[in-house]
PDB file of C-alpha atoms in Angstrom:
ATOM      1  CA  UNK A   1     139.696  47.221 130.094  1.00 85.00           C
ATOM      2  CA  UNK A   2     140.542  47.007 133.771  1.00 92.00           C
ATOM      3  CA  UNK A   3     143.166  44.692 135.293  1.00 90.00           C
ATOM      4  CA  UNK A   4     144.489  44.012 138.775  1.00 91.00           C
ATOM      5  CA  UNK A   5     148.155  43.651 137.767  1.00 89.00           C
ATOM      6  CA  UNK A   6     150.372  43.779 134.692  1.00 92.00           C
ATOM      7  CA  UNK A   7     150.605  40.015 134.264  1.00 91.00           C
ATOM      8  CA  UNK A   8     146.965  39.945 133.199  1.00 92.00           C
ATOM      9  CA  UNK A   9     147.645  41.871 129.977  1.00 93.00           C
ATOM     10  CA  UNK A  10     149.897  39.171 128.506  1.00 95.00           C
ATOM     11  CA  UNK A  11     148.812  37.228 125.433  1.00 96.00           C
ATOM     12  CA  UNK A  12     146.124  37.769 122.861  1.00 96.00           C
ATOM     13  CA  UNK A  13     148.670  39.307 120.492  1.00 97.00           C
ATOM     14  CA  UNK A  14     147.578  40.055 116.920  1.00 98.00           C
ATOM     15  CA  UNK A  15     148.392  38.415 113.623  1.00 98.00           C
ATOM     16  CA  UNK A  16     149.282  41.092 111.073  1.00 98.00           C
ATOM     17  CA  UNK A  17     149.467  40.280 107.369  1.00 99.00           C
ATOM     18  CA  UNK A  18     152.740  41.408 105.787  1.00 99.00           C
ATOM     19  CA  UNK A  19     152.420  40.072 102.245  1.00 98.00           C
ATOM     20  CA  UNK A  20     154.466  42.971 100.850  1.00 97.00           C
ATOM     21  CA  UNK A  21     157.600  41.180 102.057  1.00 98.00           C
ATOM     22  CA  UNK A  22     156.902  38.110  99.918  1.00 98.00           C
ATOM     23  CA  UNK A  23     158.562  37.756  96.520  1.00 95.00           C
ATOM     24  CA  UNK A  24     156.240  38.285  93.577  1.00 96.00           C
ATOM     25  CA  UNK A  25     156.308  34.578  92.696  1.00 96.00           C
ATOM     26  CA  UNK A  26     154.961  33.655  96.136  1.00 98.00           C
ATOM     27  CA  UNK A  27     152.228  36.288  96.012  1.00 98.00           C
ATOM     28  CA  UNK A  28     151.213  35.041  92.578  1.00 98.00           C
ATOM     29  CA  UNK A  29     150.692  31.574  94.109  1.00 98.00           C
ATOM     30  CA  UNK A  30     148.278  33.022  96.674  1.00 98.00           C
ATOM     31  CA  UNK A  31     150.689  32.617  99.587  1.00 99.00           C
ATOM     32  CA  UNK A  32     150.115  34.864 102.599  1.00 99.00           C
ATOM     33  CA  UNK A  33     152.542  35.868 105.347  1.00 99.00           C
ATOM     34  CA  UNK A  34     151.523  36.852 108.886  1.00 99.00           C
ATOM     35  CA  UNK A  35     153.500  38.207 111.834  1.00 99.00           C
ATOM     36  CA  UNK A  36     152.436  37.037 115.308  1.00 99.00           C
ATOM     37  CA  UNK A  37     153.329  40.305 117.014  1.00 98.00           C
ATOM     38  CA  UNK A  38     154.596  39.245 120.433  1.00 96.00           C
ATOM     39  CA  UNK A  39     156.614  42.451 120.754  1.00 91.00           C
ATOM     40  CA  UNK A  40     153.447  44.266 121.859  1.00 91.00           C
ATOM     41  CA  UNK A  41     153.651  42.743 125.345  1.00 90.00           C
ATOM     42  CA  UNK A  42     154.667  44.686 128.484  1.00 92.00           C
ATOM     43  CA  UNK A  43     158.414  44.255 127.868  1.00 91.00           C
ATOM     44  CA  UNK A  44     158.352  43.963 124.101  1.00 91.00           C
ATOM     45  CA  UNK A  45     159.038  40.258 123.757  1.00 93.00           C
ATOM     46  CA  UNK A  46     157.474  36.810 123.797  1.00 95.00           C
ATOM     47  CA  UNK A  47     159.325  36.268 127.071  1.00 94.00           C
ATOM     48  CA  UNK A  48     156.487  38.054 128.873  1.00 96.00           C
ATOM     49  CA  UNK A  49     154.555  34.807 128.533  1.00 97.00           C
ATOM     50  CA  UNK A  50     157.503  32.694 129.653  1.00 96.00           C
ATOM     51  CA  UNK A  51     158.517  34.787 132.653  1.00 96.00           C
ATOM     52  CA  UNK A  52     155.043  34.884 134.136  1.00 96.00           C
ATOM     53  CA  UNK A  53     154.667  31.125 133.602  1.00 97.00           C
ATOM     54  CA  UNK A  54     158.021  30.426 135.275  1.00 97.00           C
ATOM     55  CA  UNK A  55     157.204  32.533 138.343  1.00 97.00           C
ATOM     56  CA  UNK A  56     153.704  31.058 138.595  1.00 96.00           C
ATOM     57  CA  UNK A  57     155.244  27.574 138.452  1.00 96.00           C
ATOM     58  CA  UNK A  58     157.723  28.293 141.268  1.00 96.00           C
ATOM     59  CA  UNK A  59     155.002  29.784 143.460  1.00 96.00           C
ATOM     60  CA  UNK A  60     152.677  26.852 142.803  1.00 96.00           C
ATOM     61  CA  UNK A  61     155.412  24.389 143.774  1.00 95.00           C
ATOM     62  CA  UNK A  62     156.176  26.315 146.968  1.00 96.00           C
ATOM     63  CA  UNK A  63     159.781  26.955 145.929  1.00 95.00           C
ATOM     64  CA  UNK A  64     159.651  30.756 145.958  1.00 94.00           C
ATOM     65  CA  UNK A  65     159.154  31.432 149.668  1.00 94.00           C
ATOM     66  CA  UNK A  66     159.959  34.577 151.713  1.00 93.00           C
ATOM     67  CA  UNK A  67     163.722  35.127 151.859  1.00 94.00           C
ATOM     68  CA  UNK A  68     164.312  33.494 148.495  1.00 96.00           C
ATOM     69  CA  UNK A  69     165.590  35.404 145.465  1.00 97.00           C
ATOM     70  CA  UNK A  70     165.093  34.720 141.771  1.00 98.00           C
ATOM     71  CA  UNK A  71     168.283  34.118 139.778  1.00 97.00           C
ATOM     72  CA  UNK A  72     168.376  33.653 136.009  1.00 94.00           C
ATOM     73  CA  UNK A  73     170.911  33.915 133.157  1.00 89.00           C
ATOM     74  CA  UNK A  74     169.660  36.089 130.304  1.00 86.00           C
ATOM     75  CA  UNK A  75     170.685  38.357 127.446  1.00 75.00           C
ATOM     76  CA  UNK A  76     167.870  40.674 128.371  1.00 74.00           C
ATOM     77  CA  UNK A  77     164.493  39.485 127.113  1.00 85.00           C
ATOM     78  CA  UNK A  78     163.772  36.892 129.772  1.00 88.00           C
ATOM     79  CA  UNK A  79     165.464  39.165 132.280  1.00 91.00           C
ATOM     80  CA  UNK A  80     163.307  42.147 131.380  1.00 92.00           C
ATOM     81  CA  UNK A  81     160.152  40.070 131.626  1.00 95.00           C
ATOM     82  CA  UNK A  82     161.197  38.508 134.931  1.00 96.00           C
ATOM     83  CA  UNK A  83     162.004  41.995 136.239  1.00 96.00           C
ATOM     84  CA  UNK A  84     158.497  43.243 135.454  1.00 96.00           C
ATOM     85  CA  UNK A  85     156.672  40.283 136.947  1.00 94.00           C
ATOM     86  CA  UNK A  86     158.997  39.991 139.945  1.00 96.00           C
ATOM     87  CA  UNK A  87     158.563  43.700 140.708  1.00 96.00           C
ATOM     88  CA  UNK A  88     154.780  43.345 140.491  1.00 94.00           C
ATOM     89  CA  UNK A  89     154.994  40.658 143.201  1.00 94.00           C
ATOM     90  CA  UNK A  90     157.796  42.232 145.288  1.00 95.00           C
ATOM     91  CA  UNK A  91     160.191  39.342 144.565  1.00 96.00           C
ATOM     92  CA  UNK A  92     163.942  40.174 144.533  1.00 97.00           C
ATOM     93  CA  UNK A  93     165.742  39.296 141.294  1.00 98.00           C
ATOM     94  CA  UNK A  94     169.367  38.857 140.195  1.00 97.00           C
ATOM     95  CA  UNK A  95     170.186  38.470 136.504  1.00 97.00           C
ATOM     96  CA  UNK A  96     173.410  37.095 135.020  1.00 95.00           C
ATOM     97  CA  UNK A  97     174.085  38.737 131.642  1.00 92.00           C
ATOM     98  CA  UNK A  98     176.913  38.630 129.094  1.00 89.00           C
ATOM     99  CA  UNK A  99     178.920  41.813 129.607  1.00 90.00           C
ATOM    100  CA  UNK A 100     178.036  43.197 126.168  1.00 85.00           C
ATOM    101  CA  UNK A 101     174.240  43.131 126.480  1.00 83.00           C
ATOM    102  CA  UNK A 102     172.875  46.395 125.074  1.00 78.00           C
ATOM    103  CA  UNK A 103     172.480  49.298 127.474  1.00 84.00           C
ATOM    104  CA  UNK A 104     168.752  49.627 126.758  1.00 81.00           C
ATOM    105  CA  UNK A 105     168.079  46.245 128.325  1.00 81.00           C
ATOM    106  CA  UNK A 106     170.408  46.859 131.265  1.00 89.00           C
ATOM    107  CA  UNK A 107     168.721  50.170 132.036  1.00 91.00           C
ATOM    108  CA  UNK A 108     165.296  48.549 131.756  1.00 91.00           C
ATOM    109  CA  UNK A 109     165.915  45.855 134.372  1.00 94.00           C
ATOM    110  CA  UNK A 110     167.801  48.208 136.708  1.00 95.00           C
ATOM    111  CA  UNK A 111     164.831  50.582 136.672  1.00 96.00           C
ATOM    112  CA  UNK A 112     162.682  47.697 137.905  1.00 96.00           C
ATOM    113  CA  UNK A 113     165.023  46.933 140.797  1.00 96.00           C
ATOM    114  CA  UNK A 114     166.926  43.930 139.424  1.00 97.00           C
ATOM    115  CA  UNK A 115     170.585  43.291 140.261  1.00 97.00           C
ATOM    116  CA  UNK A 116     172.899  42.545 137.304  1.00 97.00           C
ATOM    117  CA  UNK A 117     175.914  40.221 137.439  1.00 96.00           C
ATOM    118  CA  UNK A 118     178.137  40.250 134.338  1.00 95.00           C
ATOM    119  CA  UNK A 119     179.429  37.072 132.725  1.00 95.00           C
ATOM    120  CA  UNK A 120     182.285  37.136 130.173  1.00 92.00           C
ATOM    121  CA  UNK A 121     181.110  38.518 126.833  1.00 88.00           C
ATOM    122  CA  UNK A 122     183.275  36.116 124.862  1.00 85.00           C
ATOM    123  CA  UNK A 123     181.520  33.135 126.458  1.00 84.00           C
ATOM    124  CA  UNK A 124     178.108  34.300 125.250  1.00 78.00           C
ATOM    125  CA  UNK A 125     174.990  32.705 126.650  1.00 77.00           C
ATOM    126  CA  UNK A 126     176.693  29.504 127.723  1.00 78.00           C
ATOM    127  CA  UNK A 127     178.940  31.491 130.054  1.00 88.00           C
ATOM    128  CA  UNK A 128     175.928  33.182 131.639  1.00 89.00           C
ATOM    129  CA  UNK A 129     174.254  29.823 132.201  1.00 86.00           C
ATOM    130  CA  UNK A 130     177.358  28.302 133.796  1.00 91.00           C
ATOM    131  CA  UNK A 131     177.891  31.272 136.128  1.00 96.00           C
ATOM    132  CA  UNK A 132     174.242  31.402 137.217  1.00 95.00           C
ATOM    133  CA  UNK A 133     174.134  27.683 137.929  1.00 92.00           C
ATOM    134  CA  UNK A 134     177.337  27.937 139.973  1.00 96.00           C
ATOM    135  CA  UNK A 135     175.843  30.822 141.979  1.00 96.00           C
ATOM    136  CA  UNK A 136     172.633  28.880 142.620  1.00 94.00           C
ATOM    137  CA  UNK A 137     174.597  25.846 143.761  1.00 93.00           C
ATOM    138  CA  UNK A 138     176.676  27.938 146.151  1.00 91.00           C
ATOM    139  CA  UNK A 139     173.899  29.906 147.861  1.00 95.00           C
ATOM    140  CA  UNK A 140     170.572  28.429 148.938  1.00 94.00           C
ATOM    141  CA  UNK A 141     168.815  31.808 148.856  1.00 96.00           C
ATOM    142  CA  UNK A 142     168.719  31.636 145.056  1.00 97.00           C
ATOM    143  CA  UNK A 143     165.916  29.973 143.126  1.00 97.00           C
ATOM    144  CA  UNK A 144     166.448  29.522 139.384  1.00 95.00           C
ATOM    145  CA  UNK A 145     163.389  29.381 137.128  1.00 92.00           C
ATOM    146  CA  UNK A 146     165.788  27.827 134.562  1.00 86.00           C
ATOM    147  CA  UNK A 147     163.881  28.303 131.327  1.00 89.00           C
ATOM    148  CA  UNK A 148     166.169  25.743 129.674  1.00 87.00           C
ATOM    149  CA  UNK A 149     164.877  22.825 131.720  1.00 91.00           C
ATOM    150  CA  UNK A 150     161.564  24.044 133.179  1.00 94.00           C
ATOM    151  CA  UNK A 151     158.575  22.538 131.369  1.00 97.00           C
ATOM    152  CA  UNK A 152     156.555  25.654 132.201  1.00 97.00           C
ATOM    153  CA  UNK A 153     158.472  27.274 129.325  1.00 97.00           C
ATOM    154  CA  UNK A 154     157.137  25.175 126.410  1.00 98.00           C
ATOM    155  CA  UNK A 155     153.844  24.603 128.220  1.00 98.00           C
ATOM    156  CA  UNK A 156     152.845  28.266 128.110  1.00 98.00           C
ATOM    157  CA  UNK A 157     153.210  28.291 124.322  1.00 98.00           C
ATOM    158  CA  UNK A 158     151.330  25.021 124.019  1.00 99.00           C
ATOM    159  CA  UNK A 159     148.353  26.376 125.972  1.00 99.00           C
ATOM    160  CA  UNK A 160     148.350  30.042 124.891  1.00 98.00           C
ATOM    161  CA  UNK A 161     150.461  31.037 121.871  1.00 99.00           C
ATOM    162  CA  UNK A 162     149.566  28.083 119.648  1.00 99.00           C
ATOM    163  CA  UNK A 163     145.791  28.118 120.299  1.00 99.00           C
ATOM    164  CA  UNK A 164     145.743  31.858 119.621  1.00 99.00           C
ATOM    165  CA  UNK A 165     147.289  31.275 116.195  1.00 99.00           C
ATOM    166  CA  UNK A 166     144.813  28.530 115.296  1.00 99.00           C
ATOM    167  CA  UNK A 167     141.846  30.575 116.537  1.00 99.00           C
ATOM    168  CA  UNK A 168     142.852  33.656 114.550  1.00 99.00           C
ATOM    169  CA  UNK A 169     143.971  31.744 111.452  1.00 99.00           C
ATOM    170  CA  UNK A 170     142.256  28.321 111.252  1.00 99.00           C
ATOM    171  CA  UNK A 171     143.740  27.806 107.783  1.00 99.00           C
ATOM    172  CA  UNK A 172     147.356  28.157 109.014  1.00 99.00           C
ATOM    173  CA  UNK A 173     149.858  25.861 107.258  1.00 99.00           C
ATOM    174  CA  UNK A 174     153.294  26.843 108.586  1.00 99.00           C
ATOM    175  CA  UNK A 175     154.615  28.510 111.745  1.00 99.00           C
ATOM    176  CA  UNK A 176     158.228  29.681 112.107  1.00 99.00           C
ATOM    177  CA  UNK A 177     159.745  30.273 115.557  1.00 98.00           C
ATOM    178  CA  UNK A 178     163.244  31.076 116.744  1.00 94.00           C
ATOM    179  CA  UNK A 179     165.446  28.391 118.252  1.00 89.00           C
ATOM    180  CA  UNK A 180     166.895  29.366 121.618  1.00 84.00           C
ATOM    181  CA  UNK A 181     165.680  27.558 124.697  1.00 87.00           C
ATOM    182  CA  UNK A 182     163.361  25.658 122.379  1.00 92.00           C
ATOM    183  CA  UNK A 183     160.351  26.635 124.462  1.00 95.00           C
ATOM    184  CA  UNK A 184     158.389  28.453 121.778  1.00 97.00           C
ATOM    185  CA  UNK A 185     159.052  25.986 118.966  1.00 97.00           C
ATOM    186  CA  UNK A 186     158.485  22.936 121.168  1.00 97.00           C
ATOM    187  CA  UNK A 187     155.265  24.279 122.680  1.00 98.00           C
ATOM    188  CA  UNK A 188     153.888  25.195 119.265  1.00 99.00           C
ATOM    189  CA  UNK A 189     154.822  21.807 117.851  1.00 98.00           C
ATOM    190  CA  UNK A 190     153.233  19.869 120.723  1.00 99.00           C
ATOM    191  CA  UNK A 191     149.960  21.688 120.209  1.00 99.00           C
ATOM    192  CA  UNK A 192     149.777  21.412 116.441  1.00 99.00           C
ATOM    193  CA  UNK A 193     150.860  17.760 116.374  1.00 98.00           C
ATOM    194  CA  UNK A 194     147.800  17.097 118.512  1.00 98.00           C
ATOM    195  CA  UNK A 195     145.268  19.586 117.143  1.00 98.00           C
ATOM    196  CA  UNK A 196     146.221  20.058 113.475  1.00 99.00           C
ATOM    197  CA  UNK A 197     149.070  17.752 112.418  1.00 98.00           C
ATOM    198  CA  UNK A 198     149.213  19.207 108.903  1.00 98.00           C
ATOM    199  CA  UNK A 199     150.758  22.411 110.296  1.00 99.00           C
ATOM    200  CA  UNK A 200     154.538  22.426 109.944  1.00 98.00           C
ATOM    201  CA  UNK A 201     156.697  24.070 112.603  1.00 99.00           C
ATOM    202  CA  UNK A 202     160.036  25.364 111.319  1.00 98.00           C
ATOM    203  CA  UNK A 203     162.787  26.732 113.540  1.00 96.00           C
ATOM    204  CA  UNK A 204     165.182  29.565 112.721  1.00 95.00           C
ATOM    205  CA  UNK A 205     168.634  28.562 113.941  1.00 90.00           C
ATOM    206  CA  UNK A 206     171.865  30.592 113.707  1.00 83.00           C
ATOM    207  CA  UNK A 207     174.696  29.080 111.732  1.00 74.00           C
ATOM    208  CA  UNK A 208     177.360  27.588 114.040  1.00 64.00           C
ATOM    209  CA  UNK A 209     179.437  30.439 115.384  1.00 54.00           C
ATOM    210  CA  UNK A 210     177.020  33.103 114.147  1.00 47.00           C
ATOM    211  CA  UNK A 211     175.694  35.616 116.664  1.00 49.00           C
ATOM    212  CA  UNK A 212     171.988  36.214 116.130  1.00 47.00           C
ATOM    213  CA  UNK A 213     170.865  37.928 119.290  1.00 48.00           C
ATOM    214  CA  UNK A 214     168.245  35.871 121.084  1.00 49.00           C
ATOM    215  CA  UNK A 215     168.927  32.630 119.223  1.00 46.00           C
ATOM    216  CA  UNK A 216     171.440  29.788 119.451  1.00 47.00           C
ATOM    217  CA  UNK A 217     172.894  27.092 117.252  1.00 43.00           C
ATOM    218  CA  UNK A 218     172.601  23.571 118.623  1.00 51.00           C
ATOM    219  CA  UNK A 219     175.993  22.897 117.052  1.00 50.00           C
ATOM    220  CA  UNK A 220     177.650  25.271 119.539  1.00 49.00           C
ATOM    221  CA  UNK A 221     177.552  22.653 122.271  1.00 53.00           C
ATOM    222  CA  UNK A 222     174.402  23.169 124.357  1.00 64.00           C
ATOM    223  CA  UNK A 223     170.979  21.637 123.764  1.00 79.00           C
ATOM    224  CA  UNK A 224     168.288  22.833 126.202  1.00 84.00           C
ATOM    225  CA  UNK A 225     166.451  20.087 128.050  1.00 91.00           C
ATOM    226  CA  UNK A 226     163.005  21.368 127.003  1.00 93.00           C
ATOM    227  CA  UNK A 227     163.758  21.204 123.293  1.00 92.00           C
ATOM    228  CA  UNK A 228     162.080  18.471 121.228  1.00 94.00           C
ATOM    229  CA  UNK A 229     163.569  18.833 117.764  1.00 92.00           C
ATOM    230  CA  UNK A 230     161.914  15.618 116.571  1.00 95.00           C
ATOM    231  CA  UNK A 231     158.565  17.451 116.532  1.00 97.00           C
ATOM    232  CA  UNK A 232     159.807  20.064 114.073  1.00 97.00           C
ATOM    233  CA  UNK A 233     159.482  20.010 110.302  1.00 96.00           C
ATOM    234  CA  UNK A 234     163.072  21.197 110.271  1.00 94.00           C
ATOM    235  CA  UNK A 235     165.656  23.742 111.341  1.00 93.00           C
ATOM    236  CA  UNK A 236     166.803  26.376 108.865  1.00 93.00           C
ATOM    237  CA  UNK A 237     170.167  28.052 109.352  1.00 92.00           C
ATOM    238  CA  UNK A 238     170.290  31.845 109.140  1.00 91.00           C
ATOM    239  CA  UNK A 239     173.163  34.283 109.601  1.00 88.00           C
ATOM    240  CA  UNK A 240     173.205  37.511 111.563  1.00 85.00           C
ATOM    241  CA  UNK A 241     173.431  39.776 108.523  1.00 87.00           C
ATOM    242  CA  UNK A 242     170.312  38.296 106.914  1.00 91.00           C
ATOM    243  CA  UNK A 243     168.504  38.574 110.261  1.00 90.00           C
ATOM    244  CA  UNK A 244     169.344  42.259 110.618  1.00 89.00           C
ATOM    245  CA  UNK A 245     168.389  43.029 107.026  1.00 92.00           C
ATOM    246  CA  UNK A 246     165.072  41.199 107.390  1.00 95.00           C
ATOM    247  CA  UNK A 247     164.264  43.116 110.583  1.00 94.00           C
ATOM    248  CA  UNK A 248     164.929  46.384 108.770  1.00 93.00           C
ATOM    249  CA  UNK A 249     162.757  45.318 105.833  1.00 95.00           C
ATOM    250  CA  UNK A 250     159.906  44.442 108.192  1.00 97.00           C
ATOM    251  CA  UNK A 251     160.087  47.863 109.841  1.00 94.00           C
ATOM    252  CA  UNK A 252     160.180  49.788 106.588  1.00 94.00           C
ATOM    253  CA  UNK A 253     157.459  47.831 104.809  1.00 95.00           C
ATOM    254  CA  UNK A 254     154.990  47.261 107.651  1.00 96.00           C
ATOM    255  CA  UNK A 255     155.856  49.626 110.510  1.00 96.00           C
ATOM    256  CA  UNK A 256     156.646  46.676 112.814  1.00 96.00           C
ATOM    257  CA  UNK A 257     159.926  47.573 114.527  1.00 94.00           C
ATOM    258  CA  UNK A 258     161.403  44.249 115.600  1.00 94.00           C
ATOM    259  CA  UNK A 259     164.754  42.894 116.718  1.00 90.00           C
ATOM    260  CA  UNK A 260     167.248  40.562 115.010  1.00 89.00           C
ATOM    261  CA  UNK A 261     165.639  37.372 116.328  1.00 90.00           C
ATOM    262  CA  UNK A 262     162.406  38.400 114.618  1.00 95.00           C
ATOM    263  CA  UNK A 263     164.470  39.115 111.530  1.00 95.00           C
ATOM    264  CA  UNK A 264     165.735  35.540 111.696  1.00 94.00           C
ATOM    265  CA  UNK A 265     162.244  34.027 111.867  1.00 97.00           C
ATOM    266  CA  UNK A 266     161.128  36.284 109.018  1.00 98.00           C
ATOM    267  CA  UNK A 267     164.136  35.308 106.890  1.00 97.00           C
ATOM    268  CA  UNK A 268     163.295  31.633 107.384  1.00 97.00           C
ATOM    269  CA  UNK A 269     159.601  32.234 106.654  1.00 98.00           C
ATOM    270  CA  UNK A 270     160.569  33.836 103.345  1.00 98.00           C
ATOM    271  CA  UNK A 271     162.731  30.832 102.477  1.00 97.00           C
ATOM    272  CA  UNK A 272     159.907  28.437 103.325  1.00 97.00           C
ATOM    273  CA  UNK A 273     157.566  30.517 101.150  1.00 98.00           C
ATOM    274  CA  UNK A 274     159.698  29.802  98.067  1.00 95.00           C
ATOM    275  CA  UNK A 275     158.657  26.143  98.047  1.00 95.00           C
ATOM    276  CA  UNK A 276     155.296  26.412  99.803  1.00 97.00           C
ATOM    277  CA  UNK A 277     152.173  25.021  98.194  1.00 98.00           C
ATOM    278  CA  UNK A 278     149.785  27.482  96.528  1.00 98.00           C
ATOM    279  CA  UNK A 279     147.500  29.368  98.930  1.00 98.00           C
ATOM    280  CA  UNK A 280     149.654  28.524 101.964  1.00 99.00           C
ATOM    281  CA  UNK A 281     149.370  30.678 105.074  1.00 99.00           C
ATOM    282  CA  UNK A 282     152.698  31.186 106.834  1.00 99.00           C
ATOM    283  CA  UNK A 283     153.060  32.668 110.324  1.00 99.00           C
ATOM    284  CA  UNK A 284     156.347  33.826 111.830  1.00 99.00           C
ATOM    285  CA  UNK A 285     156.823  34.827 115.452  1.00 98.00           C
ATOM    286  CA  UNK A 286     157.741  38.513 115.795  1.00 97.00           C
ATOM    287  CA  UNK A 287     159.293  37.826 119.143  1.00 93.00           C
ATOM    288  CA  UNK A 288     161.290  40.890 120.144  1.00 91.00           C
ATOM    289  CA  UNK A 289     160.977  44.676 119.785  1.00 90.00           C
ATOM    290  CA  UNK A 290     163.639  46.587 117.881  1.00 86.00           C
ATOM    291  CA  UNK A 291     164.010  49.535 120.268  1.00 79.00           C
ATOM    292  CA  UNK A 292     166.302  47.408 122.443  1.00 75.00           C
ATOM    293  CA  UNK A 293     168.929  47.394 119.693  1.00 77.00           C
ATOM    294  CA  UNK A 294     169.214  51.051 118.698  1.00 68.00           C
ATOM    295  CA  UNK A 295     172.555  51.405 120.480  1.00 65.00           C
ATOM    296  CA  UNK A 296     173.848  48.486 118.392  1.00 59.00           C
ATOM    297  CA  UNK A 297     172.768  50.191 115.156  1.00 57.00           C
ATOM    298  CA  UNK A 298     169.686  48.164 114.209  1.00 59.00           C
ATOM    299  CA  UNK A 299     167.896  51.062 112.533  1.00 55.00           C
ATOM    300  CA  UNK A 300     170.522  52.302 110.107  1.00 62.00           C
ATOM    301  CA  UNK A 301     173.939  51.356 111.451  1.00 56.00           C
ATOM    302  CA  UNK A 302     176.731  49.706 109.496  1.00 52.00           C
ATOM    303  CA  UNK A 303     176.002  45.976 109.246  1.00 52.00           C
ATOM    304  CA  UNK A 304     179.542  44.919 110.113  1.00 58.00           C
ATOM    305  CA  UNK A 305     179.584  47.196 113.150  1.00 52.00           C
ATOM    306  CA  UNK A 306     176.204  45.920 114.323  1.00 51.00           C
ATOM    307  CA  UNK A 307     177.351  42.309 114.049  1.00 54.00           C
ATOM    308  CA  UNK A 308     180.370  43.203 116.180  1.00 57.00           C
ATOM    309  CA  UNK A 309     178.208  45.043 118.728  1.00 51.00           C
ATOM    310  CA  UNK A 310     176.006  41.995 119.197  1.00 51.00           C
ATOM    311  CA  UNK A 311     178.885  39.498 119.288  1.00 47.00           C
ATOM    312  CA  UNK A 312     178.306  36.992 122.049  1.00 40.00           C
ATOM    313  CA  UNK A 313     174.846  38.345 122.863  1.00 40.00           C
ATOM    314  CA  UNK A 314     172.973  35.231 121.808  1.00 35.00           C
ATOM    315  CA  UNK A 315     171.156  34.071 124.898  1.00 32.00           C
ATOM    316  CA  UNK A 316     167.434  33.621 124.652  1.00 34.00           C
ATOM    317  CA  UNK A 317     164.278  32.012 124.256  1.00 34.00           C
TER     318      UNK A 317
END
């Protein structure tokens, strides 16, 4: 296929059946498990969809004019995607990241011309948000896409991700997404409430104080403006260790090398499968590629050391 620019390749990601991960009792009930493999996008995360939608929205509104510069807080996934799509349109970009974001993601955005500003690692994602908003307030050259409050974030999942799932799997019963900005879960829920209300949207949420890279607990003091938790079937708490172990299991049983946030959605999908009705079809969002976490030990590192390496790196989606 031929395209004019990289933004045109986003979306249309596959559903891959990964029933081998289900417990025998679930398989015996005819339950099936599918990964929506978003990590096949240009930057290896579902944030490819979000970043393009955010930039398109700013351009449409006339806010991103010559002389302006994009500014966004990120732990890497949104930043990487913004870096790709900003570079493709020759738009300058500054990213505010917690100081302990993995080197793979730092190198990625630097290679695309982005400037990195560090925020305190011990303040996690909230610290990055506060610093970026202070910078934007103090300098009019900056324009913040602000995925936490911009309705273009959930909208892109409502009009692309969700319809893709229903088209590829009309008999879908459950979808599990990570809880970060709330964009993915909210967009999915809006669509299915309207088009197929029987589908339940579950959210994977870190336990308060737990550091699951890419996700956040609402109990830690910040609820994104775009999030509509009332549309969800529920939020299931998951810890970082279970997320890492699930990501490893996915890689070794299916060949899908995904990050800890995908591990979290998978862990929740497996919990939901325990009580699911016979013949249920469960989809989880494989939202982030695992290669970004090699330096933190995702592949075979000590679990305690990996948890420490990712401490504070929770900003996402």
